[in-house]
XYZ file of N, CA, C and O in Angstrom:
868
model
N 0.983 -1.183 -0.105
C -0.017 0.187 -0.056
C 0.925 1.322 -0.075
O 1.925 1.355 0.531
N 0.466 2.352 -0.746
C 1.362 3.464 -1.109
C 0.761 4.517 -0.075
O -0.437 4.594 0.051
N 1.660 5.136 0.794
C 1.106 5.972 1.757
C 1.608 7.308 1.337
O 2.647 7.456 1.108
N 0.814 8.266 1.193
C 1.070 9.788 0.704
C 1.858 10.393 1.704
O 1.718 10.246 2.929
N 2.954 11.072 1.305
C 3.821 11.892 2.226
C 3.132 12.870 3.066
O 2.224 13.624 2.212
N 3.349 12.953 3.977
C 2.769 14.215 5.002
C 3.571 15.241 5.060
O 4.882 15.273 5.166
N 2.952 16.438 4.958
C 3.885 17.634 5.236
C 4.560 17.560 6.558
O 3.793 17.248 7.612
N 5.721 18.021 6.682
C 6.593 18.011 7.942
C 5.870 19.107 8.929
O 5.306 20.142 8.505
N 5.606 18.830 10.310
C 5.045 19.558 11.187
C 5.982 20.793 11.360
O 7.200 20.702 11.396
N 5.461 22.045 11.337
C 6.064 23.356 11.710
C 7.011 23.068 13.022
O 6.490 22.535 13.764
N 7.966 23.938 13.011
C 8.924 23.895 14.013
C 8.204 24.233 15.351
O 8.723 23.829 16.545
N 7.192 25.140 15.235
C 6.555 25.526 16.581
C 5.491 24.562 17.134
O 4.611 24.672 18.110
N 5.207 23.391 16.305
C 4.355 22.262 16.802
C 2.864 22.401 16.318
O 2.166 21.659 16.561
N 2.683 23.601 15.569
C 1.188 23.634 15.258
C 1.028 22.895 13.994
O 1.816 22.221 13.506
N -0.252 22.397 13.915
C -0.695 21.529 12.689
C -0.565 22.301 11.391
O -0.948 23.469 11.299
N 0.088 21.567 10.161
C 0.149 22.286 9.003
C -1.141 22.538 8.236
O -2.097 21.734 8.635
N -1.249 23.453 7.574
C -2.653 23.632 7.055
C -2.981 22.550 6.058
O -2.091 21.727 5.253
N -4.269 22.136 5.869
C -4.463 21.139 4.975
C -4.806 21.708 3.599
O -5.658 22.537 3.290
N -3.774 21.360 2.649
C -3.784 21.800 1.329
C -4.606 21.157 0.252
O -4.588 21.432 -0.856
N -5.421 20.204 0.638
C -6.216 19.374 -0.108
C -7.700 19.757 -0.042
O -8.363 19.443 -0.964
N -7.990 20.645 0.973
C -9.439 21.093 0.862
C -9.470 22.459 0.310
O -8.567 23.389 0.736
N -10.346 22.642 -0.575
C -10.447 23.858 -1.202
C -10.612 25.139 -0.072
O -11.398 24.746 0.880
N -10.145 26.224 -0.224
C -10.540 27.213 0.715
C -11.889 27.717 0.820
O -12.722 27.371 0.001
N -12.513 28.469 1.810
C -13.590 28.638 2.110
C -14.184 29.480 0.998
O -13.329 30.489 0.649
N -15.333 29.221 0.520
C -15.695 30.329 -0.575
C -15.315 29.935 -1.830
O -15.923 30.460 -2.901
N -14.588 28.909 -2.144
C -14.100 28.449 -3.164
C -15.358 27.861 -4.307
O -16.031 26.898 -3.530
N -15.449 28.381 -5.343
C -16.634 27.803 -6.425
C -15.968 27.243 -7.373
O -15.152 27.993 -8.218
N -15.990 25.754 -7.818
C -15.188 25.507 -9.142
C -16.267 25.871 -10.305
O -17.135 26.269 -10.204
N -15.230 26.267 -11.267
C -15.814 26.612 -12.433
C -16.935 25.868 -13.016
O -16.825 24.675 -13.075
N -18.201 26.556 -13.705
C -19.183 25.910 -14.120
C -18.806 25.127 -15.573
O -17.966 25.790 -16.178
N -19.233 23.877 -15.826
C -18.949 23.251 -17.089
C -19.898 24.086 -17.982
O -20.912 24.918 -17.641
N -19.591 23.705 -19.408
C -20.328 24.626 -20.276
C -21.861 24.242 -20.403
O -22.598 25.274 -20.563
N -22.222 23.253 -20.048
C -23.608 22.824 -19.916
C -24.406 23.823 -18.891
O -25.498 24.074 -19.227
N -23.832 23.696 -17.675
C -24.452 24.632 -16.655
C -24.457 26.027 -17.057
O -25.368 26.592 -16.698
N -23.399 26.470 -17.732
C -23.413 27.835 -18.088
C -24.363 28.029 -19.269
O -25.060 29.271 -18.955
N -24.717 27.257 -20.140
C -25.687 27.341 -20.987
C -27.049 27.361 -20.473
O -27.937 28.181 -20.819
N -27.482 26.534 -19.410
C -28.495 26.411 -18.964
C -28.758 27.766 -17.944
O -29.946 28.291 -18.121
N -27.880 28.049 -17.443
C -27.899 29.513 -16.713
C -28.245 30.603 -17.550
O -28.916 31.588 -16.947
N -27.756 30.676 -18.788
C -27.687 31.566 -19.607
C -29.246 31.918 -20.008
O -29.565 32.864 -20.755
N -30.054 30.754 -19.857
C -31.396 31.006 -20.203
C -32.241 31.803 -19.458
O -33.104 32.526 -19.837
N -31.757 31.788 -18.131
C -32.374 32.734 -17.188
C -31.848 34.184 -16.919
O -32.290 35.273 -16.712
N -30.283 34.177 -17.266
C -29.656 35.271 -17.282
C -28.756 35.286 -18.509
O -27.555 34.888 -18.743
N -29.368 35.832 -19.731
C -28.664 35.751 -21.041
C -27.230 36.374 -20.919
O -26.500 35.850 -21.644
N -26.854 37.304 -19.910
C -25.477 38.033 -19.964
C -24.455 36.814 -19.687
O -23.330 37.060 -20.078
N -24.878 35.699 -19.019
C -23.944 34.750 -18.431
C -23.337 34.121 -19.979
O -22.300 33.443 -19.563
N -24.009 34.098 -21.043
C -23.548 33.428 -22.196
C -22.179 34.161 -22.786
O -21.618 33.446 -23.407
N -21.932 35.486 -22.254
C -20.424 35.984 -22.488
C -19.290 35.042 -21.988
O -18.332 34.992 -22.543
N -19.542 34.598 -20.871
C -18.581 33.489 -20.346
C -18.124 32.404 -21.206
O -16.917 32.016 -21.273
N -19.229 31.900 -21.916
C -18.961 30.620 -23.001
C -18.173 31.469 -24.183
O -17.170 30.683 -24.574
N -18.502 32.651 -24.627
C -17.734 33.170 -25.631
C -16.476 33.277 -25.201
O -15.228 33.093 -25.937
N -16.045 33.879 -24.210
C -14.687 34.036 -23.703
C -14.027 32.820 -23.319
O -12.752 32.763 -23.577
N -14.626 31.737 -23.170
C -14.027 30.431 -22.807
C -13.512 29.829 -24.229
O -12.392 29.169 -24.330
N -14.126 29.917 -25.382
C -14.272 29.165 -26.422
C -13.852 29.964 -27.747
O -13.274 29.499 -28.656
N -14.220 31.138 -27.783
C -14.248 31.914 -28.813
C -12.603 31.935 -29.590
O -12.531 31.976 -30.610
N -11.640 32.258 -28.524
C -10.140 32.322 -29.187
C -9.978 31.313 -30.033
O -9.013 30.986 -31.061
N -9.878 29.829 -29.419
C -9.759 28.625 -29.976
C -10.350 28.379 -31.449
O -9.931 28.172 -32.494
N -11.869 28.742 -31.330
C -12.466 28.478 -32.650
C -12.127 29.655 -33.866
O -11.870 29.107 -34.649
N -11.685 30.843 -33.213
C -11.253 31.923 -34.044
C -10.055 31.492 -34.683
O -9.515 31.550 -36.091
N -8.997 30.781 -34.182
C -7.723 30.323 -34.770
C -8.136 29.391 -35.601
O -7.292 29.164 -36.721
N -8.862 28.325 -35.254
C -9.441 27.295 -36.340
C -9.809 27.875 -37.541
O -9.563 27.486 -38.665
N -10.714 28.568 -37.509
C -11.429 29.274 -38.754
C -10.288 30.143 -39.401
O -10.510 30.121 -40.605
N -9.781 30.905 -38.796
C -8.591 31.699 -39.384
C -7.808 30.847 -40.136
O -7.134 31.171 -41.224
N -7.340 29.558 -39.614
C -6.471 28.606 -40.316
C -7.027 28.248 -41.738
O -6.383 27.946 -42.826
N -8.178 28.256 -41.733
C -8.939 27.841 -42.890
C -9.429 28.781 -43.779
O -9.402 28.700 -45.135
N -9.813 29.796 -43.418
C -10.148 30.868 -44.211
C -9.597 32.394 -44.268
O -9.926 33.309 -45.067
N -8.624 32.599 -43.228
C -8.110 33.682 -42.985
C -8.703 34.731 -41.962
O -9.812 34.308 -41.684
N -8.001 35.594 -41.566
C -8.302 36.431 -40.282
C -9.748 37.065 -40.473
O -10.759 37.105 -39.722
N -9.945 37.639 -41.642
C -11.105 38.666 -41.754
C -12.470 37.687 -41.722
O -13.418 38.052 -41.113
N -12.389 36.790 -42.560
C -13.505 35.841 -42.647
C -13.810 35.027 -41.208
O -14.882 34.875 -40.717
N -12.563 35.056 -40.416
C -12.902 34.133 -39.150
C -13.571 35.112 -38.197
O -14.345 34.836 -37.470
N -13.305 36.491 -38.331
C -14.171 37.348 -37.433
C -15.440 37.110 -37.622
O -16.497 37.252 -36.725
N -15.998 37.331 -38.926
C -17.386 37.040 -39.296
C -18.034 35.758 -38.762
O -19.103 35.722 -38.155
N -17.317 34.703 -39.171
C -18.006 33.244 -39.004
C -17.980 33.176 -37.488
O -18.821 32.466 -36.924
N -16.740 33.430 -36.714
C -17.105 33.366 -35.190
C -18.010 34.099 -34.517
O -18.929 33.734 -33.624
N -18.288 35.286 -34.911
C -19.418 36.050 -34.544
C -20.890 35.530 -35.011
O -21.694 35.317 -34.174
N -20.875 35.009 -36.028
C -22.294 33.966 -36.394
C -22.231 32.991 -35.734
O -23.363 32.588 -35.287
N -21.145 32.137 -35.214
C -21.297 30.968 -34.742
C -21.987 31.148 -33.424
O -22.757 30.466 -32.855
N -21.406 32.364 -32.662
C -21.958 32.321 -31.297
C -23.299 33.281 -31.150
O -23.970 32.676 -30.218
N -23.664 33.938 -32.051
C -24.976 34.286 -32.343
C -26.151 33.122 -32.635
O -26.981 33.064 -31.826
N -25.646 32.184 -33.256
C -26.323 30.926 -33.579
C -26.657 30.005 -32.376
O -27.783 29.602 -32.116
N -25.316 30.027 -31.658
C -25.205 29.279 -30.459
C -26.174 29.714 -29.412
O -27.082 29.187 -28.773
N -26.182 31.273 -29.298
C -26.985 31.818 -28.232
C -28.535 31.666 -28.744
O -29.302 31.459 -27.713
N -28.928 31.852 -29.694
C -30.391 31.519 -30.269
C -30.873 30.248 -30.040
O -32.058 29.960 -29.734
N -29.991 29.087 -30.056
C -30.242 27.845 -29.980
C -30.099 27.185 -28.579
O -29.870 25.988 -28.475
N -29.482 27.913 -27.652
C -28.980 27.484 -26.284
C -30.225 26.577 -25.602
O -29.710 25.932 -24.769
N -31.531 26.995 -25.822
C -32.521 26.225 -25.108
C -32.513 25.057 -25.687
O -33.236 24.066 -24.972
N -31.911 24.552 -26.753
C -32.033 23.189 -27.242
C -30.715 22.443 -26.862
O -30.438 21.288 -27.400
N -29.731 22.928 -26.061
C -28.408 22.283 -25.935
C -28.595 21.066 -24.962
O -29.481 21.306 -24.172
N -28.299 20.116 -25.207
C -28.268 18.914 -24.322
C -27.492 19.117 -22.966
O -26.246 18.973 -22.994
N -28.227 19.145 -22.000
C -27.513 19.680 -20.784
C -26.544 18.213 -20.241
O -25.756 18.365 -19.250
N -26.762 16.988 -20.935
C -25.954 16.002 -20.496
C -24.620 16.172 -21.141
O -23.734 15.297 -21.168
N -24.310 17.098 -21.971
C -22.838 17.132 -22.676
C -22.073 18.404 -21.927
O -22.518 19.514 -22.273
N -21.351 18.182 -21.041
C -20.748 19.209 -20.289
C -19.520 20.075 -21.219
O -19.286 21.061 -20.720
N -19.056 19.546 -22.191
C -18.200 20.095 -23.113
C -18.926 20.624 -24.342
O -19.473 19.750 -25.282
N -19.041 22.179 -24.599
C -19.805 22.565 -25.754
C -18.891 22.753 -26.923
O -19.460 23.181 -27.890
N -17.591 22.536 -27.043
C -16.947 22.639 -28.176
C -17.415 22.052 -29.315
O -17.328 22.559 -30.435
N -17.766 20.617 -29.328
C -18.111 20.033 -30.488
C -19.520 20.724 -31.151
O -19.586 21.008 -32.282
N -20.435 21.049 -30.332
C -21.582 21.945 -30.700
C -21.212 23.021 -31.354
O -21.625 23.504 -32.554
N -20.116 23.745 -30.584
C -19.622 25.032 -31.269
C -18.978 24.847 -32.669
O -19.253 25.710 -33.662
N -17.953 23.857 -32.617
C -17.457 23.578 -34.031
C -18.187 23.110 -34.972
O -17.988 23.241 -36.146
N -19.465 22.157 -34.645
C -20.103 21.964 -35.614
C -20.934 23.048 -36.339
O -21.114 23.039 -37.320
N -21.398 24.164 -35.365
C -21.903 25.388 -35.801
C -20.941 25.994 -37.070
O -21.175 26.342 -38.080
N -19.823 26.284 -36.471
C -18.582 26.799 -37.357
C -18.482 26.058 -38.615
O -18.231 26.827 -39.813
N -18.469 24.700 -38.410
C -18.106 24.000 -39.677
C -19.615 24.176 -40.720
O -18.961 24.155 -41.863
N -20.467 24.330 -40.350
C -21.645 24.571 -41.394
C -21.410 26.049 -42.018
O -21.408 26.204 -43.106
N -21.056 26.966 -41.118
C -20.681 28.336 -41.623
C -19.283 28.440 -42.503
O -19.596 29.037 -43.619
N -18.347 27.512 -42.229
C -17.141 27.720 -43.033
C -17.683 26.877 -44.536
O -17.109 27.359 -45.296
N -18.435 25.880 -44.359
C -19.001 25.332 -45.661
C -19.672 26.323 -46.688
O -19.505 26.073 -47.881
N -20.071 27.568 -46.078
C -20.695 28.333 -46.988
C -19.472 29.190 -47.799
O -19.634 30.008 -48.855
N -18.187 29.079 -47.169
C -17.142 29.809 -47.753
C -16.147 28.728 -48.360
O -15.066 29.034 -48.643
N -16.697 27.769 -48.802
C -16.017 26.595 -49.315
C -15.185 27.196 -50.699
O -13.910 26.733 -50.680
N -15.783 27.742 -51.421
C -14.986 28.192 -52.683
C -13.883 28.990 -52.298
O -12.791 28.996 -52.601
N -14.084 29.965 -51.268
C -13.021 30.949 -50.973
C -11.804 30.163 -50.230
O -10.654 30.262 -50.363
N -12.364 29.322 -49.506
C -11.044 28.412 -48.932
C -10.393 27.298 -49.891
O -9.126 27.382 -49.739
N -10.972 27.033 -50.940
C -10.428 26.424 -51.950
C -9.483 27.254 -52.764
O -8.325 26.572 -52.922
N -9.874 28.444 -53.059
C -9.055 29.189 -53.567
C -7.797 29.812 -52.738
O -6.859 29.855 -53.245
N -7.971 29.806 -51.772
C -6.896 30.345 -50.643
C -5.911 29.061 -50.716
O -4.653 29.397 -50.706
N -6.298 27.786 -50.548
C -5.447 26.887 -50.691
C -4.844 26.544 -52.053
O -3.572 26.169 -52.072
N -5.584 26.794 -52.982
C -4.671 26.520 -54.356
C -3.900 27.698 -54.565
O -2.719 27.438 -55.163
N -4.051 28.967 -53.932
C -3.075 30.009 -54.383
C -1.796 29.718 -53.384
O -0.646 29.960 -53.960
N -2.210 29.018 -52.383
C -1.016 28.521 -51.280
C 0.040 27.497 -52.064
O 1.102 27.485 -52.134
N -0.786 26.651 -52.618
C -0.359 25.489 -53.685
C 0.576 26.046 -54.791
O 1.710 25.500 -54.992
N 0.251 27.072 -55.246
C 0.977 27.884 -56.422
C 2.337 28.666 -55.858
O 3.260 28.692 -56.555
N 1.983 29.335 -54.806
C 3.003 30.439 -54.685
C 3.686 30.039 -53.178
O 4.856 30.486 -52.807
N 3.232 29.101 -52.438
C 3.847 28.774 -51.222
C 3.684 29.934 -49.990
O 4.182 29.854 -48.877
N 3.022 31.090 -50.352
C 2.721 32.170 -49.372
C 1.376 31.858 -48.758
O 0.373 31.928 -49.313
N 1.237 31.721 -47.454
C 0.417 31.436 -46.401
C -0.066 32.809 -46.020
O 0.654 33.232 -45.058
N -1.459 33.268 -46.305
C -1.711 34.600 -45.657
C -2.056 34.604 -44.270
O -2.354 35.522 -43.476
N -2.017 33.303 -43.528
C -2.705 33.212 -42.225
C -1.449 32.623 -41.347
O -1.816 32.315 -40.123
N -0.258 32.350 -41.793
C 0.654 31.713 -41.201
C 0.975 32.491 -39.830
O 1.218 31.723 -38.713
N 1.034 33.765 -39.781
C 1.354 34.428 -38.638
C 0.375 34.282 -37.394
O 0.727 34.629 -36.253
N -0.909 33.834 -37.788
C -1.819 33.729 -36.669
C -1.980 32.532 -36.076
O -2.549 32.262 -35.026
N -1.113 31.681 -36.298
C -1.099 30.272 -35.881
C -0.024 30.479 -34.557
O 0.813 31.303 -34.313
N -0.433 29.508 -33.531
C 0.242 29.499 -32.361
C 0.655 27.977 -31.894
O 0.537 27.168 -32.678
N 0.723 27.653 -30.685
C 1.221 26.367 -30.142
C -0.080 25.401 -30.505
O 0.587 24.166 -30.806
N -0.934 25.818 -30.479
C -2.105 24.630 -30.733
C -2.053 24.192 -32.111
O -2.114 22.855 -32.605
N -1.666 24.880 -33.136
C -1.502 24.496 -34.395
C -0.082 24.189 -34.685
O 0.277 23.788 -36.052
N 0.861 24.259 -33.927
C 2.478 24.089 -34.136
C 2.565 22.855 -34.789
O 3.714 22.637 -35.759
N 1.931 21.563 -34.495
C 2.221 20.358 -34.850
C 2.065 20.354 -36.636
O 2.717 19.313 -37.212
N 1.137 21.192 -37.103
C 1.007 20.992 -38.624
C 1.612 22.354 -39.177
O 1.390 22.294 -40.250
N 2.131 23.394 -38.428
C 2.358 24.655 -39.095
C 3.208 24.707 -40.379
O 3.245 25.362 -41.273
N 4.301 24.098 -39.834
C 5.268 23.837 -41.090
C 4.927 23.304 -42.289
O 5.130 23.929 -43.303
N 4.383 22.202 -42.092
C 3.747 21.594 -43.244
C 2.658 22.273 -43.978
O 2.520 22.326 -45.251
N 1.801 23.049 -43.201
C 0.703 23.518 -43.599
C 1.127 24.797 -44.630
O 0.442 25.296 -45.423
N 2.566 25.086 -44.551
C 3.035 26.370 -45.256
C 3.487 25.623 -46.724
O 4.137 26.344 -47.344
N 3.587 24.363 -46.803
C 4.007 23.593 -47.932
C 3.060 23.563 -48.980
O 1.623 23.414 -48.718
N 3.588 23.806 -50.144
C 2.581 23.780 -51.386
C 1.878 22.358 -51.532
O 0.781 22.323 -51.887
N 2.662 21.351 -51.263
C 1.793 19.916 -51.581
C 0.732 19.765 -50.809
O -0.416 19.070 -51.210
N 0.903 19.967 -49.623
C -0.089 19.816 -48.440
C -1.530 20.876 -48.934
O -2.485 20.140 -48.991
N -1.124 22.144 -49.180
C -2.150 22.892 -49.541
C -2.950 22.302 -50.711
O -4.189 22.342 -51.016
N -2.074 21.836 -51.704
C -2.920 21.341 -52.945
C -3.723 20.141 -52.413
O -4.863 19.780 -52.908
N -3.146 19.359 -51.537
C -4.061 18.025 -51.218
C -4.977 18.332 -50.399
O -6.195 17.668 -50.581
N -5.060 19.238 -49.427
C -6.381 19.725 -48.830
C -7.390 20.350 -49.800
O -8.750 20.227 -49.560
N -6.811 21.192 -50.559
C -7.809 21.663 -51.814
C -8.607 20.559 -52.494
O -9.598 20.800 -52.814
N -7.797 19.489 -52.702
C -8.489 18.436 -53.405
C -9.350 17.544 -52.734
O -10.042 16.682 -53.399
N -9.432 17.840 -51.465
C -10.350 16.899 -50.443
C -11.771 17.356 -50.641
O -12.263 18.323 -50.645
N -12.601 16.212 -50.598
C -14.047 16.728 -50.612
C -14.219 17.354 -49.333
O -13.639 16.962 -48.083
N -15.391 18.050 -49.131
C -15.744 18.875 -47.976
C -15.724 17.800 -46.658
O -15.279 18.418 -45.753
N -16.363 16.922 -46.729
C -16.543 16.343 -45.524
C -15.361 15.635 -44.896
O -15.121 15.529 -43.881
N -14.440 15.169 -45.828
C -12.938 14.672 -45.541
C -12.272 15.667 -44.884
O -11.517 15.531 -43.936
N -12.258 16.895 -45.788
C -11.450 18.061 -45.021
C -11.928 18.562 -43.617
O -11.037 18.818 -42.962
N -13.245 18.605 -43.480
C -13.763 18.852 -42.282
C -13.314 17.782 -41.146
O -12.693 18.399 -40.064
N -13.345 16.707 -41.485
C -12.959 15.717 -40.615
C -11.507 15.621 -40.142
O -10.998 15.787 -38.860
N -10.702 15.697 -41.008
C -9.016 15.872 -40.870
C -8.918 17.000 -40.410
O -7.914 17.041 -39.221
N -9.287 18.308 -40.351
C -8.817 19.395 -39.832
C -9.636 19.536 -38.485
O -8.925 20.212 -37.546
N -10.699 19.138 -38.285
C -11.184 19.216 -36.787
C -10.319 18.362 -35.873
O -10.094 18.578 -34.591
N -9.821 17.214 -36.282
C -9.055 16.376 -35.924
C -7.380 17.144 -35.452
O -7.047 17.287 -34.373
N -6.973 17.421 -36.524
C -5.533 18.043 -36.679
C -5.305 19.412 -36.029
O -4.458 19.873 -35.457
N -6.314 20.470 -36.333
C -6.218 21.573 -35.821
C -7.180 22.067 -34.861
O -6.804 23.080 -34.015
N -8.346 21.397 -34.806
C -9.121 21.820 -33.817
C -8.896 21.044 -32.198
O -9.586 21.192 -31.385
N -8.419 19.796 -32.451
C -7.873 18.839 -31.506
C -9.089 18.341 -30.796
O -9.130 18.032 -29.679
N -10.003 18.041 -31.708
C -11.138 17.105 -31.083
C -10.906 15.721 -31.198
O -10.436 15.172 -32.189
N -11.546 15.050 -30.499
C -11.407 13.335 -30.363
C -12.415 13.004 -31.473
O -13.069 13.672 -32.160
N -12.359 11.702 -31.926
C -13.303 11.112 -32.941
C -14.633 11.359 -32.499
O -15.443 11.723 -33.434
N -14.808 10.948 -31.347
C -16.233 11.070 -30.721
C -16.808 12.462 -31.012
O -17.922 12.620 -31.146
N -15.820 13.470 -30.583
C -16.271 14.898 -30.756
C -16.453 15.262 -31.922
O -17.370 16.143 -32.316
N -15.679 15.103 -33.010
C -15.970 15.126 -34.390
C -17.276 14.643 -34.785
O -17.859 15.244 -35.701
N -17.530 13.453 -34.528
C -18.742 12.753 -34.791
C -19.911 13.357 -34.401
O -20.953 13.819 -35.078
N -19.716 13.979 -33.184
C -20.651 14.872 -32.532
C -21.084 16.090 -33.301
O -22.116 16.738 -33.496
N -19.856 16.715 -33.553
C -19.837 18.073 -34.254
C -20.654 18.131 -35.655
O -21.330 18.958 -36.104
N -20.172 17.149 -36.252
C -20.756 16.759 -37.732
C -22.205 15.965 -37.871
O -22.473 15.957 -38.984
N -22.440 15.448 -36.610
C -23.721 14.494 -36.838
C -23.439 13.507 -37.653
O -24.498 13.108 -38.364
N -22.418 12.763 -37.471
C -22.124 11.489 -38.141
C -21.774 10.512 -37.385
O -21.104 10.929 -36.243
N -21.734 9.215 -37.913
C -21.297 8.093 -36.725
C -19.592 8.190 -36.772
O -18.903 8.717 -37.491
N -19.081 7.557 -35.578
C -17.858 7.577 -35.577
C -17.203 6.534 -36.591
O -15.934 7.146 -36.876
N -17.822 5.733 -37.027
C -17.061 5.096 -37.975
C -17.037 5.719 -39.292
O -16.000 5.514 -40.066
N -17.940 6.679 -39.717
C -17.751 7.540 -40.697
C -16.655 8.620 -40.528
O -15.769 8.789 -41.446
N -16.375 8.961 -39.312
C -15.076 9.853 -38.967
C -13.943 9.046 -39.331
O -12.946 9.638 -39.965
N -13.803 7.858 -38.922
C -12.483 6.912 -38.865
C -12.431 6.774 -40.619
O -11.314 6.952 -40.843
N -13.611 6.535 -41.311
C -13.297 6.300 -42.674
C -12.661 7.443 -43.406
O -11.818 7.417 -44.465
N -13.577 8.712 -43.095
C -13.087 9.847 -43.808
C -11.540 10.305 -43.507
O -11.011 10.876 -44.390
N -11.299 10.091 -42.226
C -9.897 10.522 -41.886
C -8.866 9.674 -42.433
O -8.021 10.094 -42.958
N -9.149 8.302 -42.482
C -8.274 7.426 -43.135
C -8.205 7.915 -44.682
O -6.896 7.946 -45.210
N -9.314 7.985 -45.240
C -9.172 8.534 -46.924
C -8.367 9.754 -46.880
O -7.598 9.880 -47.820
N -8.632 10.636 -45.927
C -8.144 11.911 -46.265
C -6.463 12.002 -46.058
O -5.709 12.514 -46.494
N -6.347 11.236 -44.911
C -4.762 11.002 -44.617
C -3.956 10.183 -45.606
O -2.693 10.481 -46.046
N -4.615 9.220 -46.359
C -3.807 8.638 -47.588
C -3.682 9.691 -48.509
O -2.569 9.540 -49.273
N -4.507 10.508 -48.901
C -4.396 11.307 -49.961
C -3.272 12.339 -49.501
O -2.412 12.671 -50.614
N -3.353 12.920 -48.307
C -2.231 13.679 -47.896
C -0.779 13.030 -47.833
O 0.278 13.453 -48.337
N -0.732 11.702 -47.681
C 0.382 11.229 -47.624
C 1.056 10.957 -48.866
O 2.312 11.075 -49.141
N 0.053 10.845 -50.008
C 0.542 10.378 -51.317
C 0.994 11.840 -51.764
O 1.931 11.771 -52.615
N 0.470 12.962 -51.504
C 0.713 14.485 -51.967
C 1.984 14.704 -51.290
O 2.857 15.437 -51.893
N 2.426 14.075 -50.077
C 3.918 14.544 -49.354
C 4.946 13.273 -49.464
O 5.748 13.417 -48.761
N 4.625 12.393 -50.305
C 5.614 11.290 -50.443
C 5.771 10.667 -49.273
O 6.854 10.170 -49.199
N 4.461 10.312 -48.690
C 4.591 9.285 -47.637
C 4.754 9.868 -46.181
O 4.448 9.259 -45.194
N 4.613 11.333 -46.178
C 4.791 11.945 -44.829
C 3.296 12.474 -44.595
O 2.510 13.220 -45.424
N 2.796 12.471 -43.297
C 1.424 12.974 -43.148
C 1.585 13.780 -41.782
O 1.645 13.192 -40.761
N 1.757 15.053 -41.864
C 2.000 16.057 -40.529
C 0.587 16.066 -40.033
O 0.575 16.533 -38.787
N -0.417 15.783 -40.438
C -1.697 15.804 -39.986
C -2.184 14.710 -39.163
O -3.177 14.609 -38.330
N -0.958 13.482 -38.990
C -1.460 12.355 -38.330
C -1.168 12.379 -36.638
O -0.306 11.800 -36.322
N -2.083 13.228 -36.215
C -1.980 13.336 -34.641
C -2.448 12.446 -33.858
O -3.574 11.705 -34.526
N -2.357 12.008 -32.660
C -2.805 10.806 -31.975
C -4.054 11.357 -31.292
O -4.006 12.408 -30.552
N -5.287 10.524 -31.650
C -6.324 10.810 -30.961
C -6.342 10.435 -29.542
O -5.881 9.454 -29.100
N -7.029 11.228 -28.650
C -6.904 10.999 -27.127
C -7.351 9.486 -26.975
O -6.709 8.873 -26.128
N -8.463 8.879 -27.264
C -8.889 7.642 -26.888
C -8.225 6.618 -27.887
O -8.360 5.496 -27.708
N -7.391 6.889 -28.759
C -6.667 6.002 -29.524
C -7.502 5.539 -30.707
O -8.420 5.739 -30.889
N -6.389 4.972 -31.787
C -7.195 4.541 -32.916
C -7.514 3.163 -32.854
O -6.850 2.446 -32.249
């Protein structure tokens, strides 16, 4: 049996403070479901959901469409989420799949613009949004600036591209991608396999988007 080490007693013989118990008055942060539920009674509470998730969704959309379009898509995403908040499933404590699903539908309206941007990158190698990327995207940032990868992404069907980039850039698990896109997990796996195969072919056997999913493949 493993015994947890105890803090040494202070020299004056007093009992050391209990660091395992939250201090009086401490309130753990609300999960997304409770926050959304509360916003039904207090609409201003929804701003906390925006503050919590808008930055990462903005990075994801900017990676796909550019900064200017990302501003509009993120604003529309949270406006749509606010209007639909009474239909949110309270059994889902993490709202990211729901929010990314809304964003994915909006990105779909810009599909031609996204394809044009990727094809321009494939021709010139100049990525207009590379400067917007940070640590979250670092695993694919170098390769995303490469012409072959841009060409491969431009050639993917919308569904395959959505699945690939929600895993590689949004950091969603397979189950979360399935929830976001309202498709079975098996479809997520098949689309991801197909998309990664095309990326590997374009890059001569290298797949920089092949990140490990949290629950494993």
